[in-house]
GROMACS .gro file of C-alpha atoms in nm:
model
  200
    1UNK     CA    1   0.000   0.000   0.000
    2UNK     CA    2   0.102   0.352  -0.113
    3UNK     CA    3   0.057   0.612   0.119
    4UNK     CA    4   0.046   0.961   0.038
    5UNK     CA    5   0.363   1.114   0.042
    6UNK     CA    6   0.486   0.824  -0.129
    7UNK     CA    7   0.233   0.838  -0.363
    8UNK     CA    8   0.334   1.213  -0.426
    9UNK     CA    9   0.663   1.096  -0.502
   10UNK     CA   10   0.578   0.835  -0.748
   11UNK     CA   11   0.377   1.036  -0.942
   12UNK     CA   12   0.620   1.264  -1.034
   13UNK     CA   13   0.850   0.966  -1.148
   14UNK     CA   14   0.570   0.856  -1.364
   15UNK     CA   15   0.574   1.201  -1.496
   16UNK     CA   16   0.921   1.265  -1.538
   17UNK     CA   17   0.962   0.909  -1.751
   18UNK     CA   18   0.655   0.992  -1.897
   19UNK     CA   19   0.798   1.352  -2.043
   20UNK     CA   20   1.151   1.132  -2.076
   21UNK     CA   21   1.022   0.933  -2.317
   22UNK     CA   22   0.815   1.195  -2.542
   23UNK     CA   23   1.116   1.419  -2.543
   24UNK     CA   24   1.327   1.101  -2.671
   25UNK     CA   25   1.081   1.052  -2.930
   26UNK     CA   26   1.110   1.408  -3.056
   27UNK     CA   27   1.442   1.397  -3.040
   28UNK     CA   28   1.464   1.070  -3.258
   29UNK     CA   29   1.205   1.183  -3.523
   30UNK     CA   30   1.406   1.533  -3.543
   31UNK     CA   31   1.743   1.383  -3.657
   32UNK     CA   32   1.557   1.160  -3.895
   33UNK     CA   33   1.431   1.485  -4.032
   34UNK     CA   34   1.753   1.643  -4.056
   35UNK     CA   35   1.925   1.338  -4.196
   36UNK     CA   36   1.678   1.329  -4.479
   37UNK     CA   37   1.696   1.750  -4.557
   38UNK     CA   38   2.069   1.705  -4.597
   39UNK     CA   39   2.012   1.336  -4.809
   40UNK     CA   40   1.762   1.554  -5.055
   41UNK     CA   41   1.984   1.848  -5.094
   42UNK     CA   42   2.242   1.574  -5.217
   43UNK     CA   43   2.004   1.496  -5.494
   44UNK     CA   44   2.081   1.765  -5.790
   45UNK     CA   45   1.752   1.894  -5.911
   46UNK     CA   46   1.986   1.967  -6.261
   47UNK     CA   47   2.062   2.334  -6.125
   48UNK     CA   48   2.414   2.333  -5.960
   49UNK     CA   49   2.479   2.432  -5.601
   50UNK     CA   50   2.752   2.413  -5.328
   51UNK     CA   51   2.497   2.101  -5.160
   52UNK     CA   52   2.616   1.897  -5.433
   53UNK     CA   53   2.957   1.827  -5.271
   54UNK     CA   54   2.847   1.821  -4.917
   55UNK     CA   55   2.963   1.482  -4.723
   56UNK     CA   56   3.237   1.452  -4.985
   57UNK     CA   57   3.580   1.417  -4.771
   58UNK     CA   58   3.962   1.442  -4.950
   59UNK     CA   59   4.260   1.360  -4.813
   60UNK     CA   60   4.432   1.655  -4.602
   61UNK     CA   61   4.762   1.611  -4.451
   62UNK     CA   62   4.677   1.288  -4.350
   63UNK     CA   63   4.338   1.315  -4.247
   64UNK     CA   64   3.969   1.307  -4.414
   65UNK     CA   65   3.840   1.648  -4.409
   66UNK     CA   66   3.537   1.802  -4.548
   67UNK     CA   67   3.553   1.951  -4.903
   68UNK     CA   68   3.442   2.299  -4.743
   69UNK     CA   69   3.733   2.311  -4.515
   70UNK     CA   70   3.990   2.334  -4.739
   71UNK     CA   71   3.838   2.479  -5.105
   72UNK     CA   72   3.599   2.771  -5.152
   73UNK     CA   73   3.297   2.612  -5.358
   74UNK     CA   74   3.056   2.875  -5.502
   75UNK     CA   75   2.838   2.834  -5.839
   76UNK     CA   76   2.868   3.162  -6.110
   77UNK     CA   77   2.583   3.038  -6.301
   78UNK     CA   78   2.269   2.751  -6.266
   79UNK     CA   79   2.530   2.494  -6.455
   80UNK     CA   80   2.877   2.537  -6.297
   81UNK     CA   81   3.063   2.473  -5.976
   82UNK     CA   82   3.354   2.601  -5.922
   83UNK     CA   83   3.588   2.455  -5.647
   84UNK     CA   84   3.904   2.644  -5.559
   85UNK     CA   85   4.100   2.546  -5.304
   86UNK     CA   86   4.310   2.717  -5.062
   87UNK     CA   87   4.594   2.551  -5.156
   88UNK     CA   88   4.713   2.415  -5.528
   89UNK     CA   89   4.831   2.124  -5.387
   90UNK     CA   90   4.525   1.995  -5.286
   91UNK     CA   91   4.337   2.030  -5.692
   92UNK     CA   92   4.443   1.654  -5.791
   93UNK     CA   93   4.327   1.534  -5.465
   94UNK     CA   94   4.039   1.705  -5.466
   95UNK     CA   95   3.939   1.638  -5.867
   96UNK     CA   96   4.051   1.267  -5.742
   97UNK     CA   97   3.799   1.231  -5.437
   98UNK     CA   98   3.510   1.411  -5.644
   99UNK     CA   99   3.549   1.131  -5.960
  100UNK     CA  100   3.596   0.783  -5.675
  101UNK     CA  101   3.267   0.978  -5.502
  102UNK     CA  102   3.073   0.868  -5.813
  103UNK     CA  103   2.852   1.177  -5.844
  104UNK     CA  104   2.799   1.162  -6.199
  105UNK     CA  105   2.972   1.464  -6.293
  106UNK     CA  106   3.343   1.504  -6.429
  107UNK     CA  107   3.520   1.778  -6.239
  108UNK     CA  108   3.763   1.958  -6.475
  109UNK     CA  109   4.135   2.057  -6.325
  110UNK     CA  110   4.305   2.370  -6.505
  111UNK     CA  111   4.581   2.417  -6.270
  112UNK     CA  112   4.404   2.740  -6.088
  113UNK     CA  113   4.081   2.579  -5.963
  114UNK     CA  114   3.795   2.308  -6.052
  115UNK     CA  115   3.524   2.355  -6.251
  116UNK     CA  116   3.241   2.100  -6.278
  117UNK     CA  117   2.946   2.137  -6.559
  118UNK     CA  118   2.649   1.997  -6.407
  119UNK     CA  119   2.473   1.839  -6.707
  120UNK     CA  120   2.136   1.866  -6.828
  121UNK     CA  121   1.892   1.601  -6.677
  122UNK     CA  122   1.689   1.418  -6.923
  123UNK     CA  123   1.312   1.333  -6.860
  124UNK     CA  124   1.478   0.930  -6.771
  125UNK     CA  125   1.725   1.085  -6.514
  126UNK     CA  126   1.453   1.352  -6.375
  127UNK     CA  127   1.175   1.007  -6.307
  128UNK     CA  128   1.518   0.835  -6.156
  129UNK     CA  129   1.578   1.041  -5.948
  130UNK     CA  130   1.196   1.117  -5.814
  131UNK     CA  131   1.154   0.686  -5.777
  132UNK     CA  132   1.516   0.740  -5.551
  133UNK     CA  133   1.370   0.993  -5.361
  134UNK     CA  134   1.017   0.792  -5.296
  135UNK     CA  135   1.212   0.522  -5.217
  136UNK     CA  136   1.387   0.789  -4.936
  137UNK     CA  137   1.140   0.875  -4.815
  138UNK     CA  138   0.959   0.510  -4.720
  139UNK     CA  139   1.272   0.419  -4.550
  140UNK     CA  140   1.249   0.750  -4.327
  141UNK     CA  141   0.915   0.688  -4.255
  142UNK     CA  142   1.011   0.325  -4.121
  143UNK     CA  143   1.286   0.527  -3.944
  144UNK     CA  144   0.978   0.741  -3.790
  145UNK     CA  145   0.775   0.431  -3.772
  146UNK     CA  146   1.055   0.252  -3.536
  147UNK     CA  147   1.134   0.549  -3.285
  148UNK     CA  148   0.758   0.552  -3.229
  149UNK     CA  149   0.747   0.133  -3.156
  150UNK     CA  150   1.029   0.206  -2.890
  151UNK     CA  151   0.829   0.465  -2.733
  152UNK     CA  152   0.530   0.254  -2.748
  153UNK     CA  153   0.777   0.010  -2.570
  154UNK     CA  154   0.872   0.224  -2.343
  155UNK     CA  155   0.466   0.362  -2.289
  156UNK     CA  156   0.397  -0.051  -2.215
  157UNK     CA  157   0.683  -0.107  -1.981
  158UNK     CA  158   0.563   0.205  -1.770
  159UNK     CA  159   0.188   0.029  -1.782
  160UNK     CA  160   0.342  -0.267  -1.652
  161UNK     CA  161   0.559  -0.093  -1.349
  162UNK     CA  162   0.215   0.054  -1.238
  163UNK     CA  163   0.130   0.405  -1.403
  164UNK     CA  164  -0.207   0.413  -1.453
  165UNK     CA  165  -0.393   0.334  -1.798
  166UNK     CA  166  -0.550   0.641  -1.872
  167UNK     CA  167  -0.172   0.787  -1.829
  168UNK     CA  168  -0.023   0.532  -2.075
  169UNK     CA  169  -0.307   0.605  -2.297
  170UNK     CA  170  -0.291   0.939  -2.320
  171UNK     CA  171   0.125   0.888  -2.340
  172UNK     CA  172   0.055   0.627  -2.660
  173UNK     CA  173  -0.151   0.900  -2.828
  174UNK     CA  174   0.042   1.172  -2.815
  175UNK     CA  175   0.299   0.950  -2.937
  176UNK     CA  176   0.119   0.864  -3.237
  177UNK     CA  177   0.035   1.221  -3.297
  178UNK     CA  178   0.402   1.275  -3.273
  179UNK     CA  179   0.456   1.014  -3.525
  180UNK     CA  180   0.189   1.171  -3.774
  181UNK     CA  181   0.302   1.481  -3.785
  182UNK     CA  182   0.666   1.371  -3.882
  183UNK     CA  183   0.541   1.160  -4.120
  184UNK     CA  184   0.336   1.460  -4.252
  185UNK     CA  185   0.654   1.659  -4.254
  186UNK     CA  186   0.838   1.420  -4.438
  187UNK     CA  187   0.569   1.411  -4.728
  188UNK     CA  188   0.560   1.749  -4.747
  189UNK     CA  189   0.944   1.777  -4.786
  190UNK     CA  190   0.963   1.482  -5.051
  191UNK     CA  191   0.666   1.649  -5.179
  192UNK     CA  192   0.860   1.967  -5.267
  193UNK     CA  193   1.203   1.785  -5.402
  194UNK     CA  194   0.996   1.605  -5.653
  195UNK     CA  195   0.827   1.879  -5.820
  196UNK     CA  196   1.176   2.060  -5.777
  197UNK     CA  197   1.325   1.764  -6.001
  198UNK     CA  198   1.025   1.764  -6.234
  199UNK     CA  199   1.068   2.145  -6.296
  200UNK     CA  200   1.273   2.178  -6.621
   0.00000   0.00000   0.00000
């Protein structure tokens, strides 16, 4: 038997976990969001930009560093990057990392800096590269999908340890409302890259 001033006490641990577990949630479902923002500014829409090389890494002194740590990228115009590094040394290993990344683009080396003509997307590249982003898309929603079955975990293992039902209920639907509105988000965001890869 509880008695009061215990009782006190473990309601506030029931709250605490409770707010513990939605804030884990949130947390979860916000770097899935964030991982997939920087995964579809990866995806060239055919207009060139500075995103296009983010994540690539070259070899600096002896240690893999970010391409925007040691060259200035910019773009003069919708179908050129231009990479110039801060150093000559580091054009061949630069030119070298950007052909092994695979990015479908051949970066040209004139001695002074990099230049890299984005080609023109055909209508087959532009529906490639919508399916990719679909397919994206369903696997951050099963990211989504999984934070909110560990919280759901979590919700059950408090039901089980005694917080009451209508506490867990409550705690499971504000979970899933969590959930929907991430999943809305992600739509809306895959929603937008499409139609930006469809625009010619």
């Amino acid at each position: 038997m509880i008695d009061n001033n215990n009782l006190e006490t473990y309601k506030e641990i029931t709250m605490e976990e409770i707010k513990k577990c939605m804030e884990q949630a949130q947390t979860g479902m916000e770097s899935v969001i964030s991982f997939f923002d920087k995964e579809l500014q990866k995806v060239r829409a055919g207009k060139a930009s500075p995103q296009m090389l983010e994540g690539l890494k070259v070899e600096y002194y002896g240690n893999l560093t970010p391409i925007e740590q040691v060259a200035n990228i910019n773009t003069p115009d919708a179908r050129q990057i231009v990479v110039q590094p801060w150093e000559r040394n580091m054009l061949p290993v630069i030119e070298k990392a950007i052909l092994v990344a695979n990015l479908g683009f051949t970066p040209q080396n004139n001695g002074e800096f990099i230049r890299i003509i984005v080609p023109i997307m055909t209508e087959e590249r532009r529906k490639e590269l919508v399916k990719k982003v679909k397919q994206d898309t369903e696997q951050n929603k099963v990211s989504i999908r999984n934070i909110r079955r560990t919280a759901n975990e979590t919700a059950r293992k408090l039901k089980d340890s005694g917080t009451p039902e209508d506490e867990v209920k409550k705690l499971e639907n504000d979970i899933q409302k969590l959930t929907d509105d991430f999943i809305a988000k992600i739509d809306k965001m895959s929603e937008a890259k499409e139609k930006e890869i469809m625009t010619v």
